[in-house]
Coordinates of C-alpha atoms in Angstrom, one line a residue:
M1035 CA -13.7 20.6 120.3
D1036 CA -13.6 19.9 116.4
R1037 CA -10.8 20.5 114.6
P1038 CA -11.9 21.2 111.2
I1039 CA -10.0 18.6 108.2
E1040 CA -8.3 20.6 105.7
Q1041 CA -8.9 19.0 102.2
K1042 CA -5.3 18.4 100.2
K1043 CA -5.0 20.4 96.7
W1044 CA -3.0 18.1 94.7
N1045 CA -4.6 14.6 95.7
A1046 CA -3.3 11.6 93.1
K1047 CA -7.5 11.7 92.5
R1048 CA -6.8 15.1 91.2
I1049 CA -4.0 14.3 89.5
A1050 CA -4.1 11.5 87.9
T1051 CA -7.5 13.0 86.5
I1052 CA -6.1 16.0 85.2
G1053 CA -3.4 13.6 83.7
G1054 CA -6.1 12.1 81.5
I1055 CA -7.1 14.7 79.9
V1056 CA -4.0 16.5 80.1
G1057 CA -3.4 13.1 77.8
I1058 CA -6.7 12.8 75.9
V1059 CA -5.6 16.2 74.5
G1060 CA -2.2 15.6 73.9
L1061 CA -4.0 13.2 71.4
I1062 CA -6.6 15.5 70.0
G1063 CA -3.8 18.0 69.5
A1064 CA -1.2 15.2 68.2
S1065 CA -4.5 13.2 65.7
Y1066 CA -5.2 17.0 64.1
Y1067 CA -1.5 17.3 63.3
F1068 CA -1.1 14.5 61.8
T1069 CA -4.0 14.5 59.8
S1070 CA -5.1 18.1 59.2
G1071 CA -2.1 18.0 56.1
N1072 CA 1.0 20.0 58.1
S1073 CA 2.6 16.6 59.1
K1074 CA 5.8 16.5 57.6
L1075 CA 8.7 12.9 57.3
N1076 CA 12.2 12.7 57.0
V1077 CA 13.2 10.9 54.3
E1078 CA 16.8 10.3 52.5
A1079 CA 18.4 12.3 49.6
D1080 CA 19.6 8.9 47.9
R1081 CA 16.0 8.0 48.6
I1082 CA 14.7 9.9 46.1
S1083 CA 15.8 12.0 42.5
I1084 CA 15.2 16.0 42.2
V1085 CA 15.5 17.3 38.3
E1086 CA 15.5 20.7 37.4
V1087 CA 12.5 22.8 35.7
K1088 CA 14.4 23.9 32.2
E1089 CA 13.3 25.3 29.1
D1090 CA 13.5 24.3 25.6
T1091 CA 12.8 22.5 22.6
F1092 CA 9.7 20.3 23.6
Q1093 CA 7.6 18.0 21.3
E1094 CA 4.9 15.4 21.6
F1095 CA 6.2 11.9 20.1
I1096 CA 6.1 8.2 20.7
P1097 CA 8.0 5.3 20.8
I1098 CA 7.1 3.0 18.0
N1099 CA 9.6 -0.4 16.5
G1100 CA 9.8 -1.2 13.2
T1101 CA 10.6 -3.8 10.8
V1102 CA 12.9 -2.8 8.1
L1103 CA 11.1 -5.4 4.8
P1104 CA 12.4 -4.5 1.0
I1105 CA 10.7 -1.2 -0.4
N1106 CA 9.3 -3.6 -2.6
S1107 CA 7.7 -7.3 -2.9
I1108 CA 5.7 -8.8 -5.9
Y1109 CA 4.3 -12.5 -5.0
L1110 CA 5.0 -15.6 -7.1
D1111 CA 1.3 -17.1 -8.3
A1112 CA 1.0 -20.7 -9.9
A1113 CA -0.3 -18.6 -13.4
V1114 CA -1.5 -22.3 -14.8
G1115 CA -1.6 -25.9 -12.5
G1116 CA 1.4 -29.0 -12.6
R1117 CA 3.4 -31.5 -11.0
V1118 CA 6.8 -29.9 -10.3
E1119 CA 8.6 -31.7 -12.2
E1120 CA 12.6 -29.0 -12.0
K1121 CA 13.6 -26.4 -9.2
Y1122 CA 15.9 -25.0 -11.2
V1123 CA 17.4 -21.9 -8.0
E1124 CA 16.5 -22.4 -3.9
D1125 CA 15.6 -20.0 -1.4
G1126 CA 17.0 -16.9 -1.2
A1127 CA 19.2 -16.6 -5.0
V1128 CA 19.5 -13.6 -5.3
L1129 CA 17.6 -13.3 -9.2
K1130 CA 17.4 -11.0 -13.0
K1131 CA 14.4 -10.6 -14.5
G1132 CA 13.1 -13.8 -16.0
D1133 CA 15.5 -16.5 -14.2
P1134 CA 13.8 -20.1 -14.6
I1135 CA 12.7 -20.3 -11.6
M1136 CA 10.7 -23.2 -11.9
R1137 CA 9.8 -26.0 -13.9
L1138 CA 5.9 -27.8 -13.8
S1139 CA 4.8 -29.9 -16.8
N1140 CA 0.9 -29.7 -17.2
T1141 CA 0.1 -32.5 -20.7
D1142 CA -3.7 -31.4 -20.5
Q1143 CA -2.3 -27.4 -21.7
E1144 CA 0.0 -28.9 -23.5
L1145 CA -2.7 -30.7 -25.5
S1146 CA -4.4 -28.4 -26.2
L1147 CA -1.7 -26.0 -27.4
V1148 CA -1.6 -28.8 -30.1
Q1149 CA -5.5 -28.7 -31.0
Q1150 CA -5.3 -25.2 -31.2
E1151 CA -2.2 -25.4 -33.4
T1152 CA -3.8 -27.6 -36.3
Q1153 CA -7.0 -25.3 -35.8
V1154 CA -5.1 -22.9 -37.1
L1155 CA -3.1 -25.1 -39.7
N1156 CA -6.6 -26.1 -40.5
L1157 CA -8.0 -22.3 -40.7
L1158 CA -5.1 -20.6 -43.0
T1159 CA -5.3 -24.2 -45.1
Q1160 CA -9.5 -23.3 -45.8
A1161 CA -8.9 -19.5 -46.0
Q1162 CA -5.4 -19.8 -48.9
I1163 CA -7.9 -22.5 -50.7
A1164 CA -10.4 -19.7 -50.6
S1165 CA -8.6 -16.8 -52.2
T1166 CA -7.6 -19.2 -54.5
S1167 CA -10.9 -19.9 -55.6
A1168 CA -11.8 -16.6 -55.2
E1169 CA -8.8 -15.8 -57.0
Q1170 CA -10.3 -17.7 -60.3
V1171 CA -13.1 -16.3 -59.8
S1172 CA -11.8 -12.8 -60.3
I1173 CA -10.0 -13.7 -63.6
N1174 CA -12.7 -15.4 -65.5
N1175 CA -15.5 -12.2 -64.8
R1176 CA -12.5 -10.4 -65.4
N1177 CA -11.5 -12.6 -69.2
Q1178 CA -15.1 -12.0 -69.6
M1179 CA -15.1 -8.4 -69.4
A1180 CA -13.0 -8.4 -71.9
E1181 CA -15.6 -10.8 -74.2
V1182 CA -18.4 -8.5 -73.9
E1183 CA -16.3 -5.5 -73.6
Q1184 CA -14.8 -6.1 -77.4
A1185 CA -18.4 -7.8 -78.5
Y1186 CA -19.1 -4.4 -77.5
R1187 CA -16.8 -2.2 -80.2
E1188 CA -17.6 -4.5 -82.8
A1189 CA -21.0 -3.9 -82.6
E1190 CA -21.1 -0.2 -82.1
R1191 CA -17.9 -0.5 -85.0
V1192 CA -21.2 -2.2 -87.0
Y1193 CA -24.0 0.3 -86.1
R1194 CA -22.0 3.6 -86.6
L1195 CA -20.5 2.5 -90.2
N1196 CA -24.5 0.8 -90.9
K1197 CA -26.3 4.0 -90.1
T1198 CA -24.3 6.0 -92.5
L1199 CA -24.9 3.9 -95.2
Y1200 CA -28.6 3.8 -94.2
A1201 CA -28.7 7.3 -94.6
E1202 CA -26.4 6.8 -98.1
K1203 CA -30.1 3.7 -98.8
A1204 CA -26.9 1.8 -99.4
I1205 CA -28.7 -1.0 -97.3
G1206 CA -31.9 -1.8 -96.4
S1207 CA -34.0 -1.0 -93.3
Q1208 CA -34.2 -4.7 -92.1
E1209 CA -29.9 -4.9 -92.2
F1210 CA -29.5 -1.3 -90.2
E1211 CA -32.5 -3.4 -87.6
K1212 CA -30.5 -5.8 -86.8
S1213 CA -26.9 -4.0 -86.3
T1214 CA -28.9 -1.3 -83.5
N1215 CA -30.1 -4.1 -81.9
D1216 CA -27.0 -5.9 -81.7
Y1217 CA -26.0 -3.0 -80.0
N1218 CA -27.5 -2.5 -77.9
Y1219 CA -27.2 -5.5 -76.7
Q1220 CA -23.7 -5.6 -76.1
K1221 CA -24.2 -2.8 -74.5
Q1222 CA -26.3 -4.0 -72.3
R1223 CA -24.3 -6.9 -71.7
V1224 CA -20.9 -4.3 -71.0
T1225 CA -23.7 -2.2 -68.1
L1226 CA -24.3 -5.8 -66.5
T1227 CA -20.7 -7.6 -66.2
K1228 CA -19.3 -4.4 -64.5
Q1229 CA -22.6 -4.3 -61.6
I1230 CA -21.3 -7.9 -61.7
L1231 CA -17.7 -7.3 -61.0
R1232 CA -17.8 -4.5 -58.8
Q1233 CA -20.2 -7.2 -56.4
D1234 CA -17.4 -9.4 -57.0
S1235 CA -14.5 -6.4 -55.8
I1236 CA -17.1 -6.0 -53.2
S1237 CA -17.8 -9.7 -51.9
R1238 CA -13.8 -10.5 -51.8
G1239 CA -12.8 -8.0 -49.9
Q1240 CA -16.1 -8.8 -47.3
K1241 CA -14.6 -12.4 -46.9
A1242 CA -11.0 -12.0 -46.8
H1243 CA -11.3 -9.2 -43.6
Q1244 CA -14.0 -11.7 -42.3
D1245 CA -11.3 -14.1 -42.9
G1246 CA -8.1 -11.6 -41.4
Q1247 CA -10.7 -11.5 -38.0
T1248 CA -10.7 -15.3 -37.8
F1249 CA -7.8 -15.9 -37.8
Q1250 CA -6.3 -13.1 -35.8
R1251 CA -9.0 -13.9 -32.9
T1252 CA -7.4 -17.5 -33.4
Q1253 CA -4.7 -16.7 -33.6
S1254 CA -4.3 -14.4 -30.6
A1255 CA -5.9 -18.0 -28.8
L1256 CA -2.5 -19.7 -30.3
N1257 CA -0.9 -17.2 -28.9
L1258 CA -2.6 -17.3 -25.4
M1259 CA -1.8 -21.0 -25.1
R1260 CA 1.4 -20.5 -26.7
Q1261 CA 2.3 -18.6 -23.1
K1262 CA -0.3 -20.6 -20.6
V1263 CA 2.2 -23.0 -21.9
G1264 CA 5.5 -21.4 -21.8
D1265 CA 3.7 -20.1 -18.3
L1266 CA 5.6 -24.8 -16.8
I1267 CA 8.7 -22.3 -16.7
V1268 CA 8.2 -19.9 -13.6
R1269 CA 11.1 -16.8 -14.1
S1270 CA 11.4 -13.8 -12.0
P1271 CA 9.2 -10.7 -13.2
V1272 CA 11.9 -8.8 -11.5
D1273 CA 15.4 -7.9 -10.4
G1274 CA 15.1 -9.2 -6.5
Q1275 CA 15.7 -11.9 -4.2
L1276 CA 13.8 -15.0 -4.0
T1277 CA 11.5 -15.3 -0.2
S1278 CA 8.8 -17.5 1.3
F1279 CA 10.3 -20.1 -2.1
D1280 CA 8.2 -23.9 -1.4
A1281 CA 7.5 -26.0 -4.2
E1282 CA 9.5 -29.9 -4.1
I1283 CA 9.9 -32.4 -7.2
G1284 CA 6.7 -33.9 -7.4
Q1285 CA 4.3 -31.7 -5.4
N1286 CA 1.7 -30.0 -7.2
K1287 CA 0.3 -26.9 -7.7
N1288 CA -3.0 -25.5 -8.3
V1289 CA -3.7 -22.8 -10.5
G1290 CA -3.2 -19.0 -8.2
E1291 CA -0.9 -21.0 -5.5
R1292 CA 1.3 -18.7 -3.9
L1293 CA 5.0 -20.4 -5.1
G1294 CA 6.5 -17.6 -3.1
Q1295 CA 8.0 -14.0 -3.3
L1296 CA 10.1 -11.8 -5.3
D1297 CA 12.4 -8.4 -2.9
V1298 CA 12.8 -5.3 -4.6
L1299 CA 16.7 -4.5 -3.1
T1300 CA 17.0 -1.4 -4.6
G1301 CA 15.8 -0.8 -1.1
F1302 CA 14.4 -0.6 1.7
K1303 CA 10.2 0.8 3.8
I1304 CA 10.6 0.4 7.3
R1305 CA 6.6 -1.1 8.4
A1306 CA 5.1 -0.4 12.4
E1307 CA 2.7 -0.6 14.7
I1308 CA 0.7 1.9 16.3
D1309 CA -2.2 1.8 19.4
E1310 CA -5.1 2.8 18.5
H1311 CA -5.4 5.2 20.5
Y1312 CA -3.4 7.0 18.0
I1313 CA -5.4 6.1 15.2
N1314 CA -6.8 9.5 14.8
R1315 CA -3.0 11.0 15.0
I1316 CA -1.6 9.7 12.4
F1317 CA -1.4 11.0 9.0
S1318 CA 0.5 10.4 5.7
D1319 CA 3.8 12.6 6.4
Q1320 CA 4.7 12.7 9.8
V1321 CA 7.8 12.2 10.2
G1322 CA 9.9 9.9 12.6
Q1323 CA 13.1 9.5 13.7
F1324 CA 16.2 6.6 14.6
T1325 CA 19.5 6.3 15.8
I1326 CA 21.7 3.5 14.2
S1327 CA 25.9 3.3 15.7
G1328 CA 24.9 6.9 16.8
K1329 CA 23.8 8.6 13.9
T1330 CA 20.3 9.7 13.4
Y1331 CA 18.1 9.1 10.0
R1332 CA 14.4 10.5 9.2
L1333 CA 12.0 8.6 8.7
K1334 CA 8.1 9.9 7.0
I1335 CA 4.7 8.0 7.1
K1336 CA 4.6 6.9 2.7
K1337 CA 0.8 4.8 4.0
V1338 CA -1.5 4.4 6.7
Y1339 CA -3.2 1.3 7.2
T1340 CA -6.5 2.2 9.3
Q1341 CA -7.5 -1.7 9.8
V1342 CA -6.8 -2.9 13.4
T1343 CA -6.1 -6.0 14.3
N1344 CA -5.4 -6.5 17.8
G1345 CA -5.7 -3.4 19.0
R1346 CA -3.4 -1.7 17.0
F1347 CA -3.0 -0.4 12.6
Q1348 CA 0.5 -0.9 10.9
V1349 CA 1.9 2.0 8.8
D1350 CA 4.7 2.5 6.0
M1351 CA 7.9 5.0 6.6
E1352 CA 9.5 4.8 3.5
F1353 CA 13.3 6.9 4.4
V1354 CA 13.7 10.9 3.9
D1355 CA 17.5 11.8 3.7
E1356 CA 19.4 8.5 2.9
T1357 CA 20.1 4.6 4.0
P1358 CA 21.8 3.4 6.5
T1359 CA 24.8 1.2 5.1
G1360 CA 24.3 -2.5 6.5
I1361 CA 20.6 -2.4 7.4
R1362 CA 18.9 -6.4 6.8
R1363 CA 15.6 -7.0 6.2
G1364 CA 13.5 -7.6 10.1
Q1365 CA 15.5 -6.1 11.5
T1366 CA 13.9 -3.7 14.0
L1367 CA 14.2 -0.3 15.4
Q1368 CA 13.0 1.7 17.6
I1369 CA 11.2 5.2 16.0
R1370 CA 10.1 8.0 18.2
L1371 CA 7.9 9.4 15.7
A1372 CA 6.3 12.6 16.0
L1373 CA 3.0 13.9 17.1
S1374 CA 3.2 18.1 17.2
E1375 CA 6.3 20.9 15.5
E1376 CA 9.4 21.9 18.1
T1377 CA 8.2 24.6 20.1
K1378 CA 9.9 26.2 23.2
A1379 CA 8.3 25.2 27.4
L1380 CA 8.6 24.3 30.3
L1381 CA 10.1 21.3 30.9
L1382 CA 9.5 18.6 33.6
A1383 CA 11.4 15.7 33.7
K1384 CA 8.5 12.4 34.5
G1385 CA 8.4 10.2 37.6
G1386 CA 7.4 8.4 39.5
F1387 CA 5.4 11.5 41.3
Y1388 CA 2.2 10.5 38.8
Q1389 CA 1.3 8.2 40.1
Q1390 CA 0.4 9.5 43.4
T1391 CA -0.6 13.2 42.4
G1392 CA -2.9 13.3 38.8
G1393 CA -0.4 15.8 38.1
N1394 CA -2.3 18.4 40.3
W1395 CA 1.1 19.1 42.7
I1396 CA 4.9 17.8 43.7
F1397 CA 7.2 18.9 45.9
K1398 CA 9.3 21.6 45.6
L1399 CA 12.5 22.0 47.3
D1400 CA 13.6 25.4 49.1
K1401 CA 16.5 27.4 48.0
N1402 CA 18.8 26.0 50.2
G1403 CA 17.5 22.8 49.4
H1404 CA 16.3 20.8 52.6
T1405 CA 12.9 20.8 52.5
A1406 CA 10.6 20.1 50.3
Y1407 CA 6.9 21.9 50.2
R1408 CA 4.1 20.9 48.9
V1409 CA 3.1 23.1 45.4
D1410 CA 0.3 23.6 43.0
I1411 CA 1.3 22.6 39.4
Q1412 CA -1.2 22.0 36.2
L1413 CA 0.6 19.6 33.6
G1414 CA -0.2 20.4 29.4
R1415 CA 1.1 17.8 27.0
Q1416 CA 3.9 15.3 27.8
N1417 CA 5.9 12.9 25.5
P1418 CA 7.5 10.2 27.0
E1419 CA 10.5 11.9 28.0
Y1420 CA 8.2 15.0 29.7
Y1421 CA 5.6 17.3 30.5
E1422 CA 5.1 20.5 29.9
I1423 CA 4.4 22.8 32.9
L1424 CA 1.5 25.5 32.1
K1425 CA 1.5 26.8 36.2
G1426 CA 2.9 26.6 40.1
L1427 CA 6.6 26.2 38.5
Q1428 CA 9.4 27.9 37.1
P1429 CA 13.1 27.4 35.6
G1430 CA 15.4 26.8 38.1
D1431 CA 12.7 25.3 40.3
K1432 CA 13.7 21.4 42.2
V1433 CA 11.3 18.9 42.4
I1434 CA 11.2 15.6 43.7
V1435 CA 9.4 13.1 41.4
S1436 CA 10.4 10.0 42.2
S1437 CA 7.6 8.3 43.9
Y1438 CA 5.6 9.9 46.5
E1439 CA 3.6 6.1 46.7
S1440 CA 4.7 7.0 51.5
Y1441 CA 3.8 10.6 50.8
D1442 CA 0.2 10.5 50.5
K1443 CA -0.4 12.8 54.0
I1444 CA 2.8 14.4 54.1
Q1445 CA 2.7 18.2 53.9
E1446 CA 6.3 18.7 54.1
L1447 CA 10.1 16.6 53.0
S1448 CA 13.1 17.1 55.6
I1449 CA 16.5 16.3 53.2
K1450 CA 19.3 14.6 54.9

């Protein structure tokens, strides 16, 4: 009699099937766990940087490098061309105003000076001759005037006498008319002679004025020529130090050629280069500071050069309160240039976390300091040292600011 065969409830096939299903579900669960943002990661405390959020004074600033320069530099150019005959000093010499630096020779300039001096001498000689001649003419005219006046007075005397005698019928009419005509003639001579003298005086004045102007112009040209010849000896225009001096014996220098420069040693300024990104935020009187030998000094911008070269522009800065002792031309200073006023703010030290988070989130430690969780934050202004926190953190919070390069998908950090 047939007996039904009882099938086993947990045969190998079923167990393998269930095991496969459980494995698949486990893989799905693990995948979900690690990709759903709830993953954890153990990190060593000595491999991360932990800082505390604090409330303190905040100021936007940028670090710039400045070079120490003299407060003023005067370029030394050749006023006249010539051959270098003699050098009185060498590059780097400290000079007083008027000290000779070098001597040039220029035969054309020296010959022109001789010709100009000769021309002035000829003009002086001609002017003296003309003046002597005019004075002689004037003397002759005055003598003539004296003679005319004497003749006029005599004719007037005879006329008055004859007039009386004629009235008394002591003389005839012919003699009286003769004296009358002579009197009128001499009277007209006086009038004409006076006009001649007056015209002579005007002409002599005009001639003297013209001669004086001509002489002054010629004398000015002579003085200018003497000055140009004097410029063959190059002298220091101010007290200062001679730098970039370029001249050798026998070398020819053209008019306007740069010979060197004089650095005024009464003070210093700082010239700094700034990235063009900040050109719209840089203005005169902005303040910067630097530290040297443990002491902080203040600077302010005096001049902004808006021309951009290779992505950078320049500014000149001057010392506000005092100048450090011992600084030298060409020395480099590291300056913190302020872009804003100082204000109170919640501050977060800068770190590598920003490259992965863009400042949108950060790992914040819990109270016991053993676990760190993601929190969303909002950053505001920044300087090379700190970010300004606008939202997401409070004073006293401790956060991880080191690099998050391997933490992109991690939600929680366990600190060992």
